Coordinates of C-alpha atoms and ligand atoms in Angstrom, one line a residue:
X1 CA -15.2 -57.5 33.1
X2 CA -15.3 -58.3 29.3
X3 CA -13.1 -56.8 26.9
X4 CA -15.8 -54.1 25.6
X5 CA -16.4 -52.5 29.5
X6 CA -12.7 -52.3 29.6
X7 CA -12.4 -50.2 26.4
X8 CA -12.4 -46.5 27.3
X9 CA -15.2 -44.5 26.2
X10 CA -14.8 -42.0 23.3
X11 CA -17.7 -40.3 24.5
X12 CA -16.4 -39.8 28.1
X13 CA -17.4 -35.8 28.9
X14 CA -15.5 -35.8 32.0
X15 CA -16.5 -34.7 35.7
X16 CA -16.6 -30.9 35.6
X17 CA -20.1 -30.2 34.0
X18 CA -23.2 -30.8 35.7
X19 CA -25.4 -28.6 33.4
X20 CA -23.3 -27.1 30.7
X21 CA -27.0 -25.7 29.0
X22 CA -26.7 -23.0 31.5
X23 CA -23.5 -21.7 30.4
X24 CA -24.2 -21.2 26.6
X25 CA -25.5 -18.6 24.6
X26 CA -29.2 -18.2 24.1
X27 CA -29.9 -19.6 26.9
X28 CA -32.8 -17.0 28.5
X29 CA -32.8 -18.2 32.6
X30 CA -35.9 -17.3 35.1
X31 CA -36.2 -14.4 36.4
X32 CA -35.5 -15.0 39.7
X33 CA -31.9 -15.9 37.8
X34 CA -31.3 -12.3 37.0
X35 CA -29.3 -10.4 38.9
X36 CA -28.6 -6.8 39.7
X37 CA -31.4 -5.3 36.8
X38 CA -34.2 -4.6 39.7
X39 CA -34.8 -1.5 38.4
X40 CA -35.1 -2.1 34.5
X41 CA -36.9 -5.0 35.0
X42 CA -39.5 -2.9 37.1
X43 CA -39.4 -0.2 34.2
X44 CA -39.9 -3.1 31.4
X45 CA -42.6 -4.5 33.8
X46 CA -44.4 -1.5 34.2
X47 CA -44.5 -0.1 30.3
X48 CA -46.0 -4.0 29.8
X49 CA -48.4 -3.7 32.7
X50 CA -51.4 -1.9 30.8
X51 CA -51.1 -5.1 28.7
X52 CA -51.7 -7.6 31.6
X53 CA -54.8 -6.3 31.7
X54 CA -56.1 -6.0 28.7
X55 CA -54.7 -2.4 27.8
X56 CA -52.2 -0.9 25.7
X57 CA -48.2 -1.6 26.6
X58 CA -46.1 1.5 26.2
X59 CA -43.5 1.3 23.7
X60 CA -39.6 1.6 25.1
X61 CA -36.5 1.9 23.9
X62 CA -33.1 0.4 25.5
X63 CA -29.9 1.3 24.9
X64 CA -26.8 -0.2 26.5
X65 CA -23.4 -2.0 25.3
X66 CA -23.3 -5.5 24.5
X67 CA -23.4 -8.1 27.3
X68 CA -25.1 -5.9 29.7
X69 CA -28.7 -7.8 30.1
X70 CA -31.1 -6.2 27.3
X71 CA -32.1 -9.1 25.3
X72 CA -32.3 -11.4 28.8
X73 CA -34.5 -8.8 30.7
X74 CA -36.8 -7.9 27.7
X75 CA -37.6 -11.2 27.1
X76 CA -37.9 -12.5 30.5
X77 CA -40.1 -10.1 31.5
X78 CA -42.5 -10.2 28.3
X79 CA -42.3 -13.8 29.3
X80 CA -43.8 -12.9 33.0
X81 CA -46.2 -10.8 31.1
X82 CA -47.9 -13.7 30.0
X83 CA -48.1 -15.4 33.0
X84 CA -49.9 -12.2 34.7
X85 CA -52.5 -12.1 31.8
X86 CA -53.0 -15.3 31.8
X87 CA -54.1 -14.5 35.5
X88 CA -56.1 -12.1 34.7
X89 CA -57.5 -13.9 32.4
X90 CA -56.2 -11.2 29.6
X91 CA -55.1 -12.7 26.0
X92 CA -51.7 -11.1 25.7
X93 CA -48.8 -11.8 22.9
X94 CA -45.4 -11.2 22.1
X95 CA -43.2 -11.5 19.4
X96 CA -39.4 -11.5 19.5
X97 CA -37.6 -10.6 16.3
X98 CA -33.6 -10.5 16.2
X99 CA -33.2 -7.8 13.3
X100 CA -29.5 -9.4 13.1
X101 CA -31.3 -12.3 11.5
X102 CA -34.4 -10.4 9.5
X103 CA -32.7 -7.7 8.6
X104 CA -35.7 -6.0 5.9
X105 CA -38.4 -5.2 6.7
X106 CA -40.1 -7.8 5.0
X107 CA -38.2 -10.5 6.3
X108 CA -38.8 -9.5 9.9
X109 CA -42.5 -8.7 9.3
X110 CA -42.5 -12.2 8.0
X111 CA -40.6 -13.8 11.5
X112 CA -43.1 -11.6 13.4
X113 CA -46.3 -12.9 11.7
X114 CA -44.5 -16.5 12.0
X115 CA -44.1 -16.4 15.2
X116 CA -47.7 -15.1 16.1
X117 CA -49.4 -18.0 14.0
X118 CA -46.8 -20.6 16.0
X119 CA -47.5 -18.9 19.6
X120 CA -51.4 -18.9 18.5
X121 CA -51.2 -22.3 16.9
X122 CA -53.0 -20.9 14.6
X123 CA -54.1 -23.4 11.3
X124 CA -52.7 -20.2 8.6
X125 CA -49.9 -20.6 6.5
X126 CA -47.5 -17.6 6.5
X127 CA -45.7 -17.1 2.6
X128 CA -42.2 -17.8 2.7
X129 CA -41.9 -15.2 -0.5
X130 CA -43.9 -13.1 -3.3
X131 CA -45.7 -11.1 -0.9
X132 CA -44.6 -7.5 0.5
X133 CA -43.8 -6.6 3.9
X134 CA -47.3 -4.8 4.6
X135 CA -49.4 -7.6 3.4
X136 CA -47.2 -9.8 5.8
X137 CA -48.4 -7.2 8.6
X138 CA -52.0 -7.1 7.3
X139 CA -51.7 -11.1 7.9
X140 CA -50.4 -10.7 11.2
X141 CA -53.4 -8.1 12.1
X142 CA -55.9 -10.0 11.1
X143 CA -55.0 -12.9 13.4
X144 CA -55.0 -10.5 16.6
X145 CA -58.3 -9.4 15.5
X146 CA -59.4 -13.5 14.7
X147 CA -58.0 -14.6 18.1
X148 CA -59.1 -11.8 19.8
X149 CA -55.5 -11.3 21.3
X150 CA -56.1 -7.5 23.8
X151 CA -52.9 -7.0 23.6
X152 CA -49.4 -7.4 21.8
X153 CA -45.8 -6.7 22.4
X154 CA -43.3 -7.0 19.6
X155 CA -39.5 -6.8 20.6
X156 CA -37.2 -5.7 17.9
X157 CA -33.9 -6.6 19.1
X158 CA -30.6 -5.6 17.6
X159 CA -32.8 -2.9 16.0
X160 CA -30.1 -0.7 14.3
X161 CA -29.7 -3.7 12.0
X162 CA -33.4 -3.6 10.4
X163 CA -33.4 -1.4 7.0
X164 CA -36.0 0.9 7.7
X165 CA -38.0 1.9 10.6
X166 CA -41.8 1.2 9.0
X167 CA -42.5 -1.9 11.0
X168 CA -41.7 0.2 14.3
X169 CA -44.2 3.4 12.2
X170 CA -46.7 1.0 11.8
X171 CA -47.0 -1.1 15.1
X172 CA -47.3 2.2 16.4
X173 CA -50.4 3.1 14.5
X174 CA -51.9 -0.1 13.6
X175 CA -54.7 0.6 16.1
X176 CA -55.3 4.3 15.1
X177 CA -55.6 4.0 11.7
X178 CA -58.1 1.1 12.3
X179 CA -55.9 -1.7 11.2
X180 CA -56.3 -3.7 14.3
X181 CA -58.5 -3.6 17.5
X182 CA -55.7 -4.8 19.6
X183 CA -53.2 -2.5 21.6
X184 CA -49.9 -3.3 20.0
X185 CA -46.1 -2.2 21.9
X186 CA -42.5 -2.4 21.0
X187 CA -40.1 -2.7 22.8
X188 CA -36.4 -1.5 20.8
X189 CA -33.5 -2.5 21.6
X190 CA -29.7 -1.3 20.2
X191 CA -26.0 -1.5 21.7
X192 CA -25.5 1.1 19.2
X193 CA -25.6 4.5 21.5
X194 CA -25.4 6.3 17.9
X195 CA -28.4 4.9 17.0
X196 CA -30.2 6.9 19.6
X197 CA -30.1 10.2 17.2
X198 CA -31.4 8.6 13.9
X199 CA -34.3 6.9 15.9
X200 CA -35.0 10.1 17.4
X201 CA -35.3 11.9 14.1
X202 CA -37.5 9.7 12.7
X203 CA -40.1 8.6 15.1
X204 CA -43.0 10.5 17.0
X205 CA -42.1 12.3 20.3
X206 CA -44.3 9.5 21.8
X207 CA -42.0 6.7 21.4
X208 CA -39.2 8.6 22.7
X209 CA -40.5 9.0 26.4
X210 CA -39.8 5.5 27.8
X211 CA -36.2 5.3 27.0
X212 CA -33.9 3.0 29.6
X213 CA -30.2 2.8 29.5
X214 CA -28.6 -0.4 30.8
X215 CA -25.6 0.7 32.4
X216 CA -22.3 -1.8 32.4
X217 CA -21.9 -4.7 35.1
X218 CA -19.6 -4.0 37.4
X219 CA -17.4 -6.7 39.4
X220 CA -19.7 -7.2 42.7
X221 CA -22.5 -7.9 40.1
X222 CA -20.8 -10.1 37.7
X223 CA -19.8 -12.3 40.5
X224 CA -23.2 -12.4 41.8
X225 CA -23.8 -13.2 37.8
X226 CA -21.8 -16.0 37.5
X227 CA -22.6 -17.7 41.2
X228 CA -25.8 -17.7 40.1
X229 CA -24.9 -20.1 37.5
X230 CA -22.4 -22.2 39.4
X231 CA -24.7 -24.9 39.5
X232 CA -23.5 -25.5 35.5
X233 CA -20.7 -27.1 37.1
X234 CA -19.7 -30.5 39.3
X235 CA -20.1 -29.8 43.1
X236 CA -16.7 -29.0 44.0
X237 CA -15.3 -28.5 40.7
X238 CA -15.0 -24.5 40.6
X239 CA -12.0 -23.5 42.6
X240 CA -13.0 -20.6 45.0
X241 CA -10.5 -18.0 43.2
X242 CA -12.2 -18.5 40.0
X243 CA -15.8 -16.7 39.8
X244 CA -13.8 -13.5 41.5
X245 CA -11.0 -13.7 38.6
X246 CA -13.4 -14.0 35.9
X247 CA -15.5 -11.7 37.3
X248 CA -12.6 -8.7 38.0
X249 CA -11.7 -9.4 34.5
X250 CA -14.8 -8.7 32.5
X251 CA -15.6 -5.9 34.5
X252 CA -12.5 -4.1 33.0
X253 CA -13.9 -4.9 29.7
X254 CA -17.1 -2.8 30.5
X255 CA -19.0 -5.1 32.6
X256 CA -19.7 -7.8 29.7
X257 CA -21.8 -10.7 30.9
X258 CA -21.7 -12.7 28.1
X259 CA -18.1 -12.8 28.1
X260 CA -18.0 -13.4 31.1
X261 CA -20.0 -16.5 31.1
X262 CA -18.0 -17.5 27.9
X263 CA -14.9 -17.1 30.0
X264 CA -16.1 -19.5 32.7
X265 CA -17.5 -22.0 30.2
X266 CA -14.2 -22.1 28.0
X267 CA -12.2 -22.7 31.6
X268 CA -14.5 -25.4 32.6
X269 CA -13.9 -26.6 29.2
X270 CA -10.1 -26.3 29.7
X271 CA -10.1 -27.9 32.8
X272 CA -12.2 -30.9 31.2
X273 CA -9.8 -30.8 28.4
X274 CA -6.5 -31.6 30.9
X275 CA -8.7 -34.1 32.2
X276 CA -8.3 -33.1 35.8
X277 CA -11.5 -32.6 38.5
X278 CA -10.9 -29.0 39.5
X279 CA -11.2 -25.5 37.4
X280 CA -8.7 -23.4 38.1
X281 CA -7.5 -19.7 37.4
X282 CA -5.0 -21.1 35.2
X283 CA -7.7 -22.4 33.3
X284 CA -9.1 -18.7 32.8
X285 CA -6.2 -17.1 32.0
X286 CA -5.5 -19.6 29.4
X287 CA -9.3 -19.2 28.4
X288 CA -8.6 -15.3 28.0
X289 CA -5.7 -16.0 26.1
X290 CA -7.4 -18.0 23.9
X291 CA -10.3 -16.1 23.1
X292 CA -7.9 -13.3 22.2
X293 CA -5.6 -15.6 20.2
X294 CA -9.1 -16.4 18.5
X295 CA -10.5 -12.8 18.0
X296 CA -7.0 -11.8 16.4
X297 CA -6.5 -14.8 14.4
X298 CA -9.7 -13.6 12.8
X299 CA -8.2 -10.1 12.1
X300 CA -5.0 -10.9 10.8
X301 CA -6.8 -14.2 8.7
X302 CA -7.6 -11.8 6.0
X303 CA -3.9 -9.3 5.5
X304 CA -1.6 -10.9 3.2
X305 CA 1.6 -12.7 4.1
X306 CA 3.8 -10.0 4.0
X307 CA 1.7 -8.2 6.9
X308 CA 1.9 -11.5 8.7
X309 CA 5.6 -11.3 8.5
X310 CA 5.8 -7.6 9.8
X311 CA 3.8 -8.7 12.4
X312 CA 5.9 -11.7 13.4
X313 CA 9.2 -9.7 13.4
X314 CA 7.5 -7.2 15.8
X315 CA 6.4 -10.0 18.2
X316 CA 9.7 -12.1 18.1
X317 CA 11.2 -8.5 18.6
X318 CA 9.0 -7.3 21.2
X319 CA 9.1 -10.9 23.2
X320 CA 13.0 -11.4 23.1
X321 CA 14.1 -8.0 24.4
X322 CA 11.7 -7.5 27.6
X323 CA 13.1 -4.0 28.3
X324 CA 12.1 -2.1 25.6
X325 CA 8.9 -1.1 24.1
X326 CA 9.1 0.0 20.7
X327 CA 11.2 0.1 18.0
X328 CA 12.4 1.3 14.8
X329 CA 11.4 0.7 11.5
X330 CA 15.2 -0.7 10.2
X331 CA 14.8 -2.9 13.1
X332 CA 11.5 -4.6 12.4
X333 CA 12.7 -4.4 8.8
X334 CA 15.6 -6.1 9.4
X335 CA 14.1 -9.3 11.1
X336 CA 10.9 -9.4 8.8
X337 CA 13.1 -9.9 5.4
X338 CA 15.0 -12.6 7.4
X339 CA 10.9 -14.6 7.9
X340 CA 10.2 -13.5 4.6
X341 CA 12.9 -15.1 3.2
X342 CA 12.6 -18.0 5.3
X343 CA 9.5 -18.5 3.4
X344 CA 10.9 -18.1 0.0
X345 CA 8.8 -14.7 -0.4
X346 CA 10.8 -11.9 -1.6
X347 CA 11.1 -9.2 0.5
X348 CA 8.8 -6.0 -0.3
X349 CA 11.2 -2.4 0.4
X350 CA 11.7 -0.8 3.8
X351 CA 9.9 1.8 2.5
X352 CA 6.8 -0.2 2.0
X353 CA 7.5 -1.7 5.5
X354 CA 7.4 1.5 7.1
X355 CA 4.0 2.6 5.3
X356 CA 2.3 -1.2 6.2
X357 CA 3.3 -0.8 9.7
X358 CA 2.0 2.6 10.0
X359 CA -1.6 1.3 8.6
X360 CA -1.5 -1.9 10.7
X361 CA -2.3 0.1 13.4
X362 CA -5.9 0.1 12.5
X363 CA -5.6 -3.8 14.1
X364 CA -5.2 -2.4 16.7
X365 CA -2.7 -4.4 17.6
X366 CA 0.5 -1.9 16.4
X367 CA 1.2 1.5 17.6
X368 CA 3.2 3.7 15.7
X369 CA 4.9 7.1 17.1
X370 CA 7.3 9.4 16.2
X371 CA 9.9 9.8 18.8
X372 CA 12.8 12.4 18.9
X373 CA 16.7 11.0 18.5
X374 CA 19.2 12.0 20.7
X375 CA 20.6 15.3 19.4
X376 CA 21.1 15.8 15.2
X377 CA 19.4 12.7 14.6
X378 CA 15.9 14.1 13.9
X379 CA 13.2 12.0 14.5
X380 CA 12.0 8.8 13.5
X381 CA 8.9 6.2 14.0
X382 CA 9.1 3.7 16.6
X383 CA 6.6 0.6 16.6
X384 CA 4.7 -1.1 19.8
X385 CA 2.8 -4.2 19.7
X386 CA 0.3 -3.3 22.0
X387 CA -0.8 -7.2 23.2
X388 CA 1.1 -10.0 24.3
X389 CA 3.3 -11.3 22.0
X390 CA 2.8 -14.9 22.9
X391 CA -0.9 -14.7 22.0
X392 CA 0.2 -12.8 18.8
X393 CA 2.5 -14.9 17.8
X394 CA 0.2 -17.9 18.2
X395 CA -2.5 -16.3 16.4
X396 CA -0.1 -15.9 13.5
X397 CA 0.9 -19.8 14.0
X398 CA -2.5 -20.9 13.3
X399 CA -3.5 -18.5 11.0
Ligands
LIG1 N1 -28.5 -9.7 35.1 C1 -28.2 -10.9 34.6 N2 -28.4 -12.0 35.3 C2 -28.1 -13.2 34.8 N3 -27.6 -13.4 33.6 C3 -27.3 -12.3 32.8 C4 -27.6 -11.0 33.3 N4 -27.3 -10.1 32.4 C5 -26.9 -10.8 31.3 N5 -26.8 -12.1 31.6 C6 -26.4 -13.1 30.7 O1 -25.3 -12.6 29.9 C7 -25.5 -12.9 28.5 C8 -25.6 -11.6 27.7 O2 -26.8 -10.9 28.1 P1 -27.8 -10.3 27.0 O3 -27.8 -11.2 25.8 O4 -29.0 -9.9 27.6 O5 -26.9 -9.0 26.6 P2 -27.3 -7.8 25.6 O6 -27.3 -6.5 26.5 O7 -28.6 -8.1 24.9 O8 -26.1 -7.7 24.7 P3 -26.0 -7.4 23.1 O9 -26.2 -5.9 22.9 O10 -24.6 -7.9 22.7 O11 -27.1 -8.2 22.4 C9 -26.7 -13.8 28.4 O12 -26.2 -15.1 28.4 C10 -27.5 -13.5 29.7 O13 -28.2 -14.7 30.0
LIG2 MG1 -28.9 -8.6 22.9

């Protein structure tokens, strides 16, 4: 062996992943890869089925919280929808705008019009500015009408985010008011339950009949989730414990599937990190841990120092004296002028202490209560750090 096979490789990715692709975000798997949405996928299927065969798709609306299969099932099954026209020899389109990236109405008119030309390879070349959203819409109907295209679905995902709601008027009416010969559908989609009343308002009593709510994962389905997926992974890498774990855990968060794909993929990532062949729970409690430390270090990445400091004294407070809960202003006080000093700030009053704490419960990280002293004393405010203080006191470290 020469001296350049012996060197060790810097590009070494370790044993654990097999497929990591299948793991990461965007990734949009078969149908036969979904699990547990039988009944939404049937309900997409059928408002799309006029459009396999030549007709007009019914518009729908989901609602649902985030992670819970929206995006996935609407596009897998427009993707399907193809396949059946196709069959029945039935031009049929779709469009898939993320309003959380075209967020006017121009810019996702533009994307939609964009992504008909690419889909139709069509030889047109879509503005980039200097026109207005309708002409971008007038484009995108006259190349249905030029490619004879029967019919066409447009999915406006994330939908609460778009400015307005004249795309969704108008794809609505383009075929009544003699804009286009082709049956055009939308299908809506929002994690924003809130959003439900404003859409209502606005649109016709048409569009609000084919409304499906995607209800939270729970555990049995998660795991089923996730199995489906082991394949991501190194035969033999994924200790048996670990799907179940990740699975009981995101289920208490209301049944989020993306996070609870992230969750495996950060402990495989873990495990690959320590260099060893198996993925344990360890791995995802540390990955959980993480991702909090990661989601707070973000919140607390924009308070000042001082805020830092409270919440430092509360954490060193909270993690050296395991019996009690809260505590009292003086006390946090106390400790934080000691850290503040420590880092050559100057102090800021108890006073002004008491009033930060009280606001840094909007972190939601602090709890603040009132709590009666024994008799005579009156009653003062107690503080509660309401997460692990390791991961707190991490966050702060590498904020
Ligand atoms: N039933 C399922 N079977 C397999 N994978 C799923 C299923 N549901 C969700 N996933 C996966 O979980 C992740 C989140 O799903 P999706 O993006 O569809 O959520 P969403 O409801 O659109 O959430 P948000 O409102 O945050 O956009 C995706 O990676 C998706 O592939
Ligand atoms: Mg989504």
């Amino acid at each position: 062996m020469d001296e350049s096979e012996q060197a060790t490789n810097i590009f070494e990715t370790g044993g654990i992943f097999a497929n990591r692709e299948l793991l990461r975000v965007g990734h949009v798997p078969e149908l036969e890869r979904v699990v547990g949405r039988d009944d939404e996928v049937s309900s997409i299927g059928q408002a799309l089925g006029p459009a396999t065969i030549g007709g007009p798709p019914e518009t729908t609306i989901v609602y649902g919280k985030t992670g819970a299969g929206k995006s996935l099932v609407a596009r897998c099954v427009a993707r399907e929808a193809h396949t059946e026209a196709e069959a029945n020899e039935v031009e049929f389109q779709h469009a898939y705008v993320d309003c959380s990236d075209y967020q006017t109405e121009t810019k996702a008119s533009r994307e939609m019009g964009r992504q008909l030309v690419a889909n139709l390879h069509a030889d047109v070349e879509i503005p980039r500015v200097g026109i207005a959203a309708a002409d971008y819409r007038d484009i995108t109907w006259d190349l249905l009408d030029e490619h004879s295209v029967d019919s066409f679905v447009v999915i406006l995902d994330e939908i609460d985010k778009l400015d307005d709601d004249e795309l969704l008027r108008s794809l609505s009416r383009a075929r009544e008011s003699g804009k286009s010969e082709t049956h055009i559908g939308a299908i809506c989609i929002s994690n924003k339950i809130e959003y439900r009343d404003r859409l209502n308002e606005r649109l016709d009593s048409s569009l609000q009949d084919n409304e499906l709510v995607f209800d939270p994962y729970d555990a049995d389905q998660l795991r089923e989730i996730l199995a489906n997926r082991t394949d991501a992974f190194e035969d033999g890498v994924l200790n048996t414990d670990v799907i179940p774990k990740v699975a009981a855990l995101s289920a208490k968060e209301h049944g989020d599937a993306r996070k609870a794909i992230d969750t495996l993929y950060e402990a495989g990532r873990l495990a690959e990190k320590d260099g060893t062949d198996t993925v344990t729970i360890d791995h995802v409690d540390d990955a959980v841990k993480r991702a909090e430390a990661n989601r707070f270090e973000k919140l607390v990445s924009g308070t000042t120092p001082h805020v830092k400091y409270i919440l430092r004294a509360l954490a060193l407070l909270t993690a050296d004296n395991p019996e009690r809960e809260a505590f009292r202003t003086h006390r946090v006080y106390t400790l934080y002028t000691k850290l503040a000093e420590r880092e050559g700030a100057e102090p800021l009053s108890e006073d002004r202490v008491y009033r930060l704490l009280k606001e840094q419960s909007f972190l939601g990280v602090t709890e603040s209560n009132h709590t009666g002293g024994g008799q005579g004393e009156g009653s003062y405010l107690e503080h509660r750090l309401l997460r692990d203080p390791e991961i707190i006191v991490e966050a702060l470290d590498n904020s």
